[in-house]
Short mmCIF file of C-alpha atoms in Angstrom, two decimals:
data_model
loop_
_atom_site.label_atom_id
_atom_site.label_comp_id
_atom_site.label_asym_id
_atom_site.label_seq_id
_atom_site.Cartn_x
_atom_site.Cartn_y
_atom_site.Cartn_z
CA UNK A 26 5.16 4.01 -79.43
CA UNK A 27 6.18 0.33 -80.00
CA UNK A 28 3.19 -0.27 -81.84
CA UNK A 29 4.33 0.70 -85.41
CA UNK A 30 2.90 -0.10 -88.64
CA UNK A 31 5.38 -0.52 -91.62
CA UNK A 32 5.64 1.82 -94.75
CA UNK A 33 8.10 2.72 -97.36
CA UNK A 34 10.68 5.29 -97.57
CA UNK A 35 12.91 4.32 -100.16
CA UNK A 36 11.35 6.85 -102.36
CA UNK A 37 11.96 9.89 -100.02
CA UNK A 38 15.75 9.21 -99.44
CA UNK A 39 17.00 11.75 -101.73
CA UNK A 40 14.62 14.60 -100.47
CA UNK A 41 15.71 13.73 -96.67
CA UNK A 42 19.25 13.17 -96.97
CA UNK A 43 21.04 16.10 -95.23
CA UNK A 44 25.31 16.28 -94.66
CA UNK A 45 26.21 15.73 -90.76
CA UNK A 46 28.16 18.97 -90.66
CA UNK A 47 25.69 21.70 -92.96
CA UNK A 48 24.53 24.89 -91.56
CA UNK A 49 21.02 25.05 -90.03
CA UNK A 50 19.25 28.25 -90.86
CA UNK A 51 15.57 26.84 -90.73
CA UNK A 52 13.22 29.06 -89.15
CA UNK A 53 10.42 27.44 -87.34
CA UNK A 54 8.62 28.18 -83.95
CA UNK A 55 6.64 26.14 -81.65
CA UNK A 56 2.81 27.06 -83.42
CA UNK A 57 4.47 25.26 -86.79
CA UNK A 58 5.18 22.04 -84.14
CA UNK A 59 1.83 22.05 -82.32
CA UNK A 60 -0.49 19.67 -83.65
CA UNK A 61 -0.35 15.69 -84.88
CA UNK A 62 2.71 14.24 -86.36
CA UNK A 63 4.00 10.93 -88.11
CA UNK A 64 7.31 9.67 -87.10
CA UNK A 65 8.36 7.09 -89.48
CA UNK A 66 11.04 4.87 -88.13
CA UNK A 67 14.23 2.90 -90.09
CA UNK A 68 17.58 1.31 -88.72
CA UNK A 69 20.48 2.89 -90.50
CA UNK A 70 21.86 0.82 -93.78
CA UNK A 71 22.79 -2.65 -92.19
CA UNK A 72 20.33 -2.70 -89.77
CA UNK A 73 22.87 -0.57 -86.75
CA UNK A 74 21.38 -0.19 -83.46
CA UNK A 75 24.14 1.34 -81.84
CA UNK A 76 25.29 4.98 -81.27
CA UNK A 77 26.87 5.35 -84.08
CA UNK A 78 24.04 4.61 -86.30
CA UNK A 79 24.57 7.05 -89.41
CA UNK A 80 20.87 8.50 -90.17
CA UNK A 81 21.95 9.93 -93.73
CA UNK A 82 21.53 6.34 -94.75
CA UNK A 83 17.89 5.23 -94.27
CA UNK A 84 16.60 2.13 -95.21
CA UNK A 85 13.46 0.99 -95.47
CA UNK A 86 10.68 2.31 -92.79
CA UNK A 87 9.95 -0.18 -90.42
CA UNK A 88 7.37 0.98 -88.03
CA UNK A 89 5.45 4.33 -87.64
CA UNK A 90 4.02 6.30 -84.95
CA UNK A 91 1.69 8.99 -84.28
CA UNK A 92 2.37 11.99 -81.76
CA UNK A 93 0.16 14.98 -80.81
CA UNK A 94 2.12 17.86 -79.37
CA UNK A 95 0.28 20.53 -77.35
CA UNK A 96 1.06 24.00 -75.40
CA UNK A 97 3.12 24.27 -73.59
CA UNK A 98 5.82 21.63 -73.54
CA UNK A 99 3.03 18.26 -74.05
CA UNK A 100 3.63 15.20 -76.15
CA UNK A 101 1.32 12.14 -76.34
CA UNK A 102 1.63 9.06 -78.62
CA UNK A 103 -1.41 7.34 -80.48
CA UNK A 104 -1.36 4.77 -77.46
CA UNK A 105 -2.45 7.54 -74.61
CA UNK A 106 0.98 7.90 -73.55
CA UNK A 107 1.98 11.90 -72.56
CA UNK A 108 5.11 13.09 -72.55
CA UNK A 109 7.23 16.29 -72.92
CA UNK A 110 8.89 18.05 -75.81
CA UNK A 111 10.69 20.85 -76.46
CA UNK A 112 11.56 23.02 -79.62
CA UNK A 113 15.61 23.38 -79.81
CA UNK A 114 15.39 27.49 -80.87
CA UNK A 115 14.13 27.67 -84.93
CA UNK A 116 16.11 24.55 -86.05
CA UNK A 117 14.47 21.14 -84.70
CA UNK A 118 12.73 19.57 -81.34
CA UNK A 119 12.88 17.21 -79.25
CA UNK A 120 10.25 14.73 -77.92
CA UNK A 121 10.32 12.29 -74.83
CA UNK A 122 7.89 9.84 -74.23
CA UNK A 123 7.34 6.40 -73.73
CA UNK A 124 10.97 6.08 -72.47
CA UNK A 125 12.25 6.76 -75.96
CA UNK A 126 13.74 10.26 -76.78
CA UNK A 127 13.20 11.57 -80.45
CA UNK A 128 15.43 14.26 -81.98
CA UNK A 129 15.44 16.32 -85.46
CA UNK A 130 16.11 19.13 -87.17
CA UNK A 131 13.27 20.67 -89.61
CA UNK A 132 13.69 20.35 -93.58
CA UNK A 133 14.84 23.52 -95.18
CA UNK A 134 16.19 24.24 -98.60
CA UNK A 135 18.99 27.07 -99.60
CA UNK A 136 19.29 28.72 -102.63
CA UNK A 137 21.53 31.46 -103.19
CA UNK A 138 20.10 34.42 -100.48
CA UNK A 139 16.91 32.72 -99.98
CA UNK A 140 16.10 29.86 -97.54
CA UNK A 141 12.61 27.74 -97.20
CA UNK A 142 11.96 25.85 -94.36
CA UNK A 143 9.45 23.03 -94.16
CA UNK A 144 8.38 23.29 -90.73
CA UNK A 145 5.91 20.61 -91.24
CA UNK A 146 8.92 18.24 -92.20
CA UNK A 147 12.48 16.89 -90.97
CA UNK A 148 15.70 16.17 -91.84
CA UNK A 149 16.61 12.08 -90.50
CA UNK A 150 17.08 12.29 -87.09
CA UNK A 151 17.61 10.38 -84.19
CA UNK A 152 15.52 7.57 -81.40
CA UNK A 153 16.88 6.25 -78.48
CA UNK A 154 15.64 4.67 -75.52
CA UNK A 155 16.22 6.65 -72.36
CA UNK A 156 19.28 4.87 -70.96
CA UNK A 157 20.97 5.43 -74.22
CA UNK A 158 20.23 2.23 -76.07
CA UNK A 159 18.20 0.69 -79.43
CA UNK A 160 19.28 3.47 -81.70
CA UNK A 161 17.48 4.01 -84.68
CA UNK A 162 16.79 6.89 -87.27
CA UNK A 163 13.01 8.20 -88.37
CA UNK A 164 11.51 11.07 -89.99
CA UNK A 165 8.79 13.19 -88.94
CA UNK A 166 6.36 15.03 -90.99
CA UNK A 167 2.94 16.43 -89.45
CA UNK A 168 0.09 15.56 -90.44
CA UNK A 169 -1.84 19.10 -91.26
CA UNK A 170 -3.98 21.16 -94.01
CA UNK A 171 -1.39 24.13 -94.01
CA UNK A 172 2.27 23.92 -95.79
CA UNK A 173 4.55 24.50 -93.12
CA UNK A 174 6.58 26.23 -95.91
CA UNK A 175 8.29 29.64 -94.92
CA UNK A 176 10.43 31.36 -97.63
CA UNK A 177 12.91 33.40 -95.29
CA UNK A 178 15.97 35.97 -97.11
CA UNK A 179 19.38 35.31 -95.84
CA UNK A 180 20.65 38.77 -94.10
CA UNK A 181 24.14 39.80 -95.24
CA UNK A 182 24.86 43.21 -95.11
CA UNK A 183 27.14 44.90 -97.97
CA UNK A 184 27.58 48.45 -97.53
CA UNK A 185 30.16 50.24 -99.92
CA UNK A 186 31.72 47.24 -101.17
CA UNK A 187 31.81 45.41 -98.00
CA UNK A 188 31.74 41.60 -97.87
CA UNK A 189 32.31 38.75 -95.34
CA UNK A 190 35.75 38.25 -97.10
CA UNK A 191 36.72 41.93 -96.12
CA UNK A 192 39.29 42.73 -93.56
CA UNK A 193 38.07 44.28 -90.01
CA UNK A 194 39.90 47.69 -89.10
CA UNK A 195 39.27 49.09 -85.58
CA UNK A 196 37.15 52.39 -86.01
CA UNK A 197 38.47 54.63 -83.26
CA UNK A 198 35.75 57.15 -83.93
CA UNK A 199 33.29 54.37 -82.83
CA UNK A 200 34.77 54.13 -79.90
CA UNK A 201 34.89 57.76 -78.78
CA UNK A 202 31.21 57.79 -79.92
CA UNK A 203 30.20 54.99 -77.40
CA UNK A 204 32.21 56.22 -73.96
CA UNK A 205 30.74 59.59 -74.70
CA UNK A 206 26.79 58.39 -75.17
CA UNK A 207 26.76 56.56 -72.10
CA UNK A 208 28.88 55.96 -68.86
CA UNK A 209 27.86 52.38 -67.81
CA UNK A 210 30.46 50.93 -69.72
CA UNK A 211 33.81 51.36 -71.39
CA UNK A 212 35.36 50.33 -74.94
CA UNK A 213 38.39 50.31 -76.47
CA UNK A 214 39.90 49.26 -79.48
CA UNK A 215 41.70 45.39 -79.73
CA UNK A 216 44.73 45.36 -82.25
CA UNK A 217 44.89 42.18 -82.25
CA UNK A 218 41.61 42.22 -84.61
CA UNK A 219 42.62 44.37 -87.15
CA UNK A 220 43.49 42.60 -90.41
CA UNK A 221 40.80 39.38 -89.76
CA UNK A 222 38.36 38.89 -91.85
CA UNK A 223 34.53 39.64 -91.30
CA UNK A 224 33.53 36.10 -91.46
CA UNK A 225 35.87 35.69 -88.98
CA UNK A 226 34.64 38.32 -86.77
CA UNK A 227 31.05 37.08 -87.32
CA UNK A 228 32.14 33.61 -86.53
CA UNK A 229 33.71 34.57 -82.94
CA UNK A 230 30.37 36.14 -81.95
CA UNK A 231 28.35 32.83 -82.76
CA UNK A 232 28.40 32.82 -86.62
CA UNK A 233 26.26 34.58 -88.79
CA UNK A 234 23.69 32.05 -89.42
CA UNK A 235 22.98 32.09 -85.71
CA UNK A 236 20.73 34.94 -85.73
CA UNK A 237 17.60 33.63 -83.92
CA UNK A 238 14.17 35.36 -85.45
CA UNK A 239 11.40 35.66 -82.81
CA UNK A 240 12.99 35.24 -79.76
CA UNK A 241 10.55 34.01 -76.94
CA UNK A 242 10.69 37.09 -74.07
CA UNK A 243 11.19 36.08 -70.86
CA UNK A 244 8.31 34.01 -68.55
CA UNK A 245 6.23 35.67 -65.99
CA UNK A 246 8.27 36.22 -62.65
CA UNK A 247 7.14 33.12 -60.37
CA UNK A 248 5.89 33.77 -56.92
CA UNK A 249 6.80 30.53 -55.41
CA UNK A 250 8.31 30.90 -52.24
CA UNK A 251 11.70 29.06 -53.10
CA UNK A 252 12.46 32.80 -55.74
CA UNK A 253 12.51 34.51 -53.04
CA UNK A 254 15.35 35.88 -50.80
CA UNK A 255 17.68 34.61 -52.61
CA UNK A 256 21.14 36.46 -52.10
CA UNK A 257 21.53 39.86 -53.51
CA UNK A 258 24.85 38.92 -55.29
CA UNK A 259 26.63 35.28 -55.74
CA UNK A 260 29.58 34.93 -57.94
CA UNK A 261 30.93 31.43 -58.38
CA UNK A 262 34.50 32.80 -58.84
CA UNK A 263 34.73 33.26 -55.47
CA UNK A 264 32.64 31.59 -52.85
CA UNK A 265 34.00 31.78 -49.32
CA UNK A 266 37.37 32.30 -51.16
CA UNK A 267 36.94 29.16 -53.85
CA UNK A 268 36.89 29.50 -57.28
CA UNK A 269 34.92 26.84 -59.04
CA UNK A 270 35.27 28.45 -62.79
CA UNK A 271 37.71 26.78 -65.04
CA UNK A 272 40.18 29.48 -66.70
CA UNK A 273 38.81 31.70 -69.49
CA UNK A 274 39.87 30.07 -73.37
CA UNK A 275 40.10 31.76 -76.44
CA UNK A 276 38.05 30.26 -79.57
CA UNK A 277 39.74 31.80 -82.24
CA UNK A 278 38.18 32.30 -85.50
CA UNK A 279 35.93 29.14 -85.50
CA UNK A 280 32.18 29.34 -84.21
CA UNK A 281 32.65 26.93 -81.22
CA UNK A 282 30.91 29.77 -78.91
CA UNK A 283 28.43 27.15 -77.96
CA UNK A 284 31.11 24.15 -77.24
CA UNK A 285 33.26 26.33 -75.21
CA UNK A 286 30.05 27.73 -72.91
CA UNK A 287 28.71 24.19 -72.60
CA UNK A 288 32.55 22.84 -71.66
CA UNK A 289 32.63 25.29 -68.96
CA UNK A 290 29.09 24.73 -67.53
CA UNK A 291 30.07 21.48 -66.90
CA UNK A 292 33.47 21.87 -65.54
CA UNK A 293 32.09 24.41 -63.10
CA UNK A 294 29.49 22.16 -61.97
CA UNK A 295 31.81 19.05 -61.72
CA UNK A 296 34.34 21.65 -59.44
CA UNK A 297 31.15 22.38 -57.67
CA UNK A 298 29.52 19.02 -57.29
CA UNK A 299 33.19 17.37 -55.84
CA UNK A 300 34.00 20.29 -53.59
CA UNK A 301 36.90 21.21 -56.59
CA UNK A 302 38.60 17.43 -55.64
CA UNK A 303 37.74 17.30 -59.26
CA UNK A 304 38.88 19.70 -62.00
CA UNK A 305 39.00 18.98 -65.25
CA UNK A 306 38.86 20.44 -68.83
CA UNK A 307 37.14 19.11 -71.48
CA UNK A 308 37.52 18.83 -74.92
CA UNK A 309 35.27 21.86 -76.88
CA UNK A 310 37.41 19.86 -79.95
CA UNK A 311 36.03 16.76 -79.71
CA UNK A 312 32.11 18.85 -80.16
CA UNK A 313 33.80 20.88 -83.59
CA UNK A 314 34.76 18.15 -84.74
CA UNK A 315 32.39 14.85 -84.22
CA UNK A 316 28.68 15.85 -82.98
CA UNK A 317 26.13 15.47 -85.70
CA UNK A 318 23.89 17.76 -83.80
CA UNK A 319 25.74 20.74 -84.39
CA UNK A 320 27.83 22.20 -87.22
CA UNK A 321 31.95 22.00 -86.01
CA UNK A 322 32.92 25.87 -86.73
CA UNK A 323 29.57 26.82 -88.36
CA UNK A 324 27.30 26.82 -85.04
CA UNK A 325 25.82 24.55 -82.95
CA UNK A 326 23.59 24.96 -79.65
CA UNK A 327 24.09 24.40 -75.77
CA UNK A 328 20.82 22.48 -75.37
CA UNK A 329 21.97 19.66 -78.17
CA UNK A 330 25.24 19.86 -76.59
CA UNK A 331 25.28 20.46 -73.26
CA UNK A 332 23.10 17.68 -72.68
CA UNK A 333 22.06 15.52 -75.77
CA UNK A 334 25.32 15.30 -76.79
CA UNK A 335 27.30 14.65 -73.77
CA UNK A 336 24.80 12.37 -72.48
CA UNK A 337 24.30 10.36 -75.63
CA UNK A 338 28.71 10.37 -76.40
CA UNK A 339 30.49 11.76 -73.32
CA UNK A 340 33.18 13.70 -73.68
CA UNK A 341 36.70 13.45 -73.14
CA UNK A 342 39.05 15.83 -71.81
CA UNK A 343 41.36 18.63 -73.20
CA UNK A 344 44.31 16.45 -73.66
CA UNK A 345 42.59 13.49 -75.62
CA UNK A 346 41.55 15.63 -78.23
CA UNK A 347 43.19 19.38 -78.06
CA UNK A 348 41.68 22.09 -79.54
CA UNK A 349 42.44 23.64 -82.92
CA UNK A 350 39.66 25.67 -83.64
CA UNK A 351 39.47 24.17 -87.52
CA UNK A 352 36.18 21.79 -88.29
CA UNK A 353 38.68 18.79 -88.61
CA UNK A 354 38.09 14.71 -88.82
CA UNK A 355 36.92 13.22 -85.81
CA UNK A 356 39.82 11.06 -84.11
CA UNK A 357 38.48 10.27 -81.20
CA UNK A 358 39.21 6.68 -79.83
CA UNK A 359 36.89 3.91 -77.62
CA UNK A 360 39.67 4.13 -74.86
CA UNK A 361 39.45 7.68 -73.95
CA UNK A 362 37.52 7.84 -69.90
CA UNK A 363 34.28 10.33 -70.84
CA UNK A 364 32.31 12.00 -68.96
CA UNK A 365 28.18 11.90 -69.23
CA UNK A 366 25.32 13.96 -68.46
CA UNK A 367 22.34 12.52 -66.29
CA UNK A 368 20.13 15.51 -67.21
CA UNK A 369 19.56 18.87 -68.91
CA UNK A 370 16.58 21.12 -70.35
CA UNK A 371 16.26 25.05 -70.85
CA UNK A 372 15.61 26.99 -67.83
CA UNK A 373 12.16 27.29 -67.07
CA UNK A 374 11.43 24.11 -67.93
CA UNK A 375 11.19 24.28 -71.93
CA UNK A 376 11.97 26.82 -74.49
CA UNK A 377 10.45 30.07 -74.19
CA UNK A 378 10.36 29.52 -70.06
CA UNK A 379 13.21 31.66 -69.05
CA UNK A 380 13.39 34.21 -67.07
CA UNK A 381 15.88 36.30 -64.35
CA UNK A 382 14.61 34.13 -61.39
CA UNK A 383 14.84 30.81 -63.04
CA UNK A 384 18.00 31.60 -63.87
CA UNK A 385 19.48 33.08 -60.81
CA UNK A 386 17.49 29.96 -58.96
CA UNK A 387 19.48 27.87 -61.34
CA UNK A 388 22.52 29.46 -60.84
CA UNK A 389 22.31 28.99 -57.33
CA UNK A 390 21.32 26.02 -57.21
CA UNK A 391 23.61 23.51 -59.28
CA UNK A 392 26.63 26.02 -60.80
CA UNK A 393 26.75 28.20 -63.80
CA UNK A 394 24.40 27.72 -66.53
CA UNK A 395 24.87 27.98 -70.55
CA UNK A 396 23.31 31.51 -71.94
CA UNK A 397 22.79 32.94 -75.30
CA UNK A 398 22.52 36.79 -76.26
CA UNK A 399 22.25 38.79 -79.21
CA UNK A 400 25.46 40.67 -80.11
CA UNK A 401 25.64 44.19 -81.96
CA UNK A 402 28.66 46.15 -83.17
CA UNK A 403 29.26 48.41 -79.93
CA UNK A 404 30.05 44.31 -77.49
CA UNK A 405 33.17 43.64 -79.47
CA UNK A 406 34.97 46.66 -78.65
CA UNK A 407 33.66 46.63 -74.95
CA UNK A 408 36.35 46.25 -72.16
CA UNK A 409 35.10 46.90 -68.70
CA UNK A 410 31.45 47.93 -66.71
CA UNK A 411 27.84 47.35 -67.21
CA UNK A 412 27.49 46.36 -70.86
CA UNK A 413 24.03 47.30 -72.60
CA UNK A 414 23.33 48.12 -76.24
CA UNK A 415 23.94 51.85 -77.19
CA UNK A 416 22.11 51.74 -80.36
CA UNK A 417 25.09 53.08 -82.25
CA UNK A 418 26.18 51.75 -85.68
CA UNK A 419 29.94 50.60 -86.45
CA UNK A 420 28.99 52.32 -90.09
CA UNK A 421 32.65 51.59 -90.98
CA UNK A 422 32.62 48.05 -89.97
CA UNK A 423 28.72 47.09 -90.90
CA UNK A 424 28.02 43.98 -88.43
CA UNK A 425 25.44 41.41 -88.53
CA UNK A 426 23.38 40.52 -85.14
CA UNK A 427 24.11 37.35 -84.63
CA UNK A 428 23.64 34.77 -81.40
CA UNK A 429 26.12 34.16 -78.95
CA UNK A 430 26.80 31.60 -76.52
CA UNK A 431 28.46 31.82 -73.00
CA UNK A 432 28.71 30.84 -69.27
CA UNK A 433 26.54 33.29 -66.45
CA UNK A 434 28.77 32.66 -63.57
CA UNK A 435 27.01 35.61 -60.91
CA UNK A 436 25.28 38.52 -60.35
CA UNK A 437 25.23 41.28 -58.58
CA UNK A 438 24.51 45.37 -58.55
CA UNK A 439 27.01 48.30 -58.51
CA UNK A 440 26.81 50.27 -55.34
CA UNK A 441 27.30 53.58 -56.23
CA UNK A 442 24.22 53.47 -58.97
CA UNK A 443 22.41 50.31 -58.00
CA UNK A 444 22.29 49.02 -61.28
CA UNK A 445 22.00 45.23 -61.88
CA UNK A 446 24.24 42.64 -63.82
CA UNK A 447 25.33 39.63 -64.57
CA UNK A 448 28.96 38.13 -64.86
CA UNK A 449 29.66 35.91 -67.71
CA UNK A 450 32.60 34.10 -68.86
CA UNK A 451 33.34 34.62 -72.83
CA UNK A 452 35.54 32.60 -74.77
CA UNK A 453 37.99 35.32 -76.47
CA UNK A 454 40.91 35.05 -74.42
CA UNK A 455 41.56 37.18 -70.93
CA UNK A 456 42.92 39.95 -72.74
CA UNK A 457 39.13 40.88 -73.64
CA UNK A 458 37.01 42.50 -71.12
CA UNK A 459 37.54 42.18 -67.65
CA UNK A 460 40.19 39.66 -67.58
CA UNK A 461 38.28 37.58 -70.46
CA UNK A 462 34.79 38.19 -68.24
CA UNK A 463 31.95 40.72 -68.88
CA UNK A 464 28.93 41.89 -67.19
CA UNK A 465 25.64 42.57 -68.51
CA UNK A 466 22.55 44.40 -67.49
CA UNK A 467 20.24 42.25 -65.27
CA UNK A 468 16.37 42.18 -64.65
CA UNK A 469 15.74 43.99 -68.60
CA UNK A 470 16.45 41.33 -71.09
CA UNK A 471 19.13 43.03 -72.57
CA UNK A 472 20.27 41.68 -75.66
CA UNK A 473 17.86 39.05 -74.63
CA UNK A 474 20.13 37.46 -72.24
CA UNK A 475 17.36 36.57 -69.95
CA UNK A 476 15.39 34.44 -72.55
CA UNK A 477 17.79 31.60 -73.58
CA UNK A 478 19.57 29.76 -70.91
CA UNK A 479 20.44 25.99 -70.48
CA UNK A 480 21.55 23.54 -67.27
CA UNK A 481 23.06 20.45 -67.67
CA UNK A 482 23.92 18.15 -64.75
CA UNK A 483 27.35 16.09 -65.40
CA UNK A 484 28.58 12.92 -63.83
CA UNK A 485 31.85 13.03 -61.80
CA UNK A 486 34.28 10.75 -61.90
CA UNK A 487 33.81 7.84 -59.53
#
């Protein structure tokens, strides 16, 4: 990987240049990363080798390596080297090898309803060594007979006039409908929604770009010894009597799903890992507002931030940067104590490795763990019992599926019917659901719950 050979890039800077904070709706999967690619490394303008290296601003490429990436989570550089890699959902991947990690997200164009992604290309990301030094930027592109170019429409719904700008109303009829199809769950109506706009609606469920096409289904069961017998129910709300969950939050209108999941993931673990001598909150803020690898109320992803993020930056905590749910100017200052990640990946091992006893292993194991699921109409007016998907249609409040982003904190089965769940914390205040929680069939893949998940482990204090 150190063995580079030098090549120009000037040329491409206009083509590559991509703003820190844009939406990511490229749509890529792991067959468009297989195969040999070219990662073409520069230093930022000025030559910056530090952290905050700004990778908008190539200069000229100074070295250039070659990587061959294989099923099911391989890497291995021109020098014989193998390492692993991972793709980060539709939008980018991440490669570690050689003790240098490699992140970036692939090239895609929008215009007007239509996006094309260049799966076979990147946007200027990011190389690091593995204890968080040399920083430098590169692109990739792979080196292959086919395009990589997939022309994809963007999905907006408008049905009798309706828009993303137009107000929700809570349809009562929709809600009769659902408690009388099924009787695993319960819904009723919010007030407290009525009058917001759609794009604020879609935007508290994960934002409407964050639709995931082709979501992997779950991995083979395992039938390693250590899956089974594990306990029948665990709920990290109350172990022995101890609650290690930080209190439910509210995001508000912005589409910080995936910085409020990730926050809590890690202050559950750090309550777990110190006994709860340790309980802080951390700043979901601080992720809106500075990470380049997400998009502040727009969207963003657990895996970048859960553990790329807070290991490459740390994070501080709630009161050094409070949250105001707005994609503001990053403020944060050197001086601030932060707190690091020593590790993270997807459950299973890589994306696309998930399943219910990885996760409930997981779960067990180190605290509660970052999920994503799909969410439809019928979830937003849901307020208590086994939540699954009734296949009704809101037809007066049209809603696109989009991804959203939470904290599994148990699971367990209901006694009188036997029927499986999960318990997850949301982040819409504790006036939704059961006291801001929700559970969630278990063991089906509803709403693809079971195919997503991340673990990150976090660094105490000292």
């Amino acid at each position: 990987m150190e063995a580079l050979s030098s090549v120009l890039v000037v040329a491409l800077l206009a083509v590559w240049s991509r703003p820190a904070a844009s939406d990511t709706p490229a749509n890529c999967s792991f067959p468009d990363l297989e195969g040999t690619w070219e990662f073409r490394v520069s230093p930022s303008k000025g030559g910056a080798r530090t952290k905050d290296i700004d990778c908008s601003l190539l200069g000229p490429v100074e070295k250039t390596t070659r990587v061959t990436i294989s099923p099911l989570d391989t890497a291995e550089d021109d020098m014989g080297n193998v390492g692993f890699v991972t793709i980060i959902y539709n939008q980018g991947f991440e490669v570690v090898i050689s003790g240098y990690k490699w992140f970036a997200f692939f090239k895609y164009e929008q215009h007007d309803t239509n996006v094309t992604s260049y799966c076979h290309d990147t946007f200027p990301g990011w190389v690091h060594d593995v204890l968080g030094n040399n920083w430098a930027c590169f692109v990739a592109k792979k080196n292959s007979s086919g395009s990589g170019i997939k022309v994809n429409p963007v999905p907006f719904p408008k049905e009798g006039g309706w828009t993303s700008r137009s107000t929700f109303k809570s349809n009562h009829g929709f809600v009769q409908q659902i408690n009388s199809a099924q009787k695993s769950w319960t819904a009723r109506v919010y007030p407290e929604l009525d009058g917001l706009s759609m794009e604020d609606l879609l935007r508290r469920a994960g934002g409407r770009k964050s639709k995931i096409p082709n979501i992997p289904p779950p991995a083979p069961l395992p039938t390693d010894e250590k899956f089974q017998g594990l306990p029948n129910a665990w709920d990290w709300r109350d172990v022995k009597g101890y609650n290690f969950v930080s209190p439910v939050r509210n995001q508000g209108s912005c589409g910080s799903c995936y910085a409020f999941a990730t926050m809590g993931m890690l202050e559950a673990r750090i309550r777990v890992m110190t006994k709860l001598k340790q309980k802080p909150t951390l700043s979901p803020q601080q992720v809106v507002s500075c990470s380049n690898y997400s998009q502040g109320c727009d969207g963003g992803f657990p895996y970048l931030i859960s553990g790329k993020y807070i290991q490459d930056y740390g994070i501080v905590e709630e009161s050094d940067f409070p949250y105001t749910g707005q994609s503001s100017t990053c403020t944060l200052k050197d001086n601030y104590y932060r707190y690091y990640s020593s590790e993270y990946h997807y459950v299973g091992g890589f994306y696309g490795g998930c399943n219910e006893a990885y996760m409930k292993y997981e779960l067990l194991a180190g605290g509660p763990i970052a999920v994503a699921f799909e969410v439809y109409d019928d979830f937003g007016y849901y307020s208590g019992g086994i939540y699954h998907h009734t296949g009704l249609q809101d037809r007066f409040n049209p809603f696109q599926l989009t991804n959203h982003a939470v904290l599994l904190v148990g699971y367990g089965a209901d006694s009188n019917t036997g029927e499986k769940y999960w318990i997850v914390k949301n982040s819409w205040g504790e006036s939704w659901g059961e006291k801001g929680f929700f559970r969630i069939r278990r063991g089906t893949n509803e709403c693809a719950i079971e195919s997503i998940a991340v673990s990150a482990t976090p660094i105490p204090k000292l």
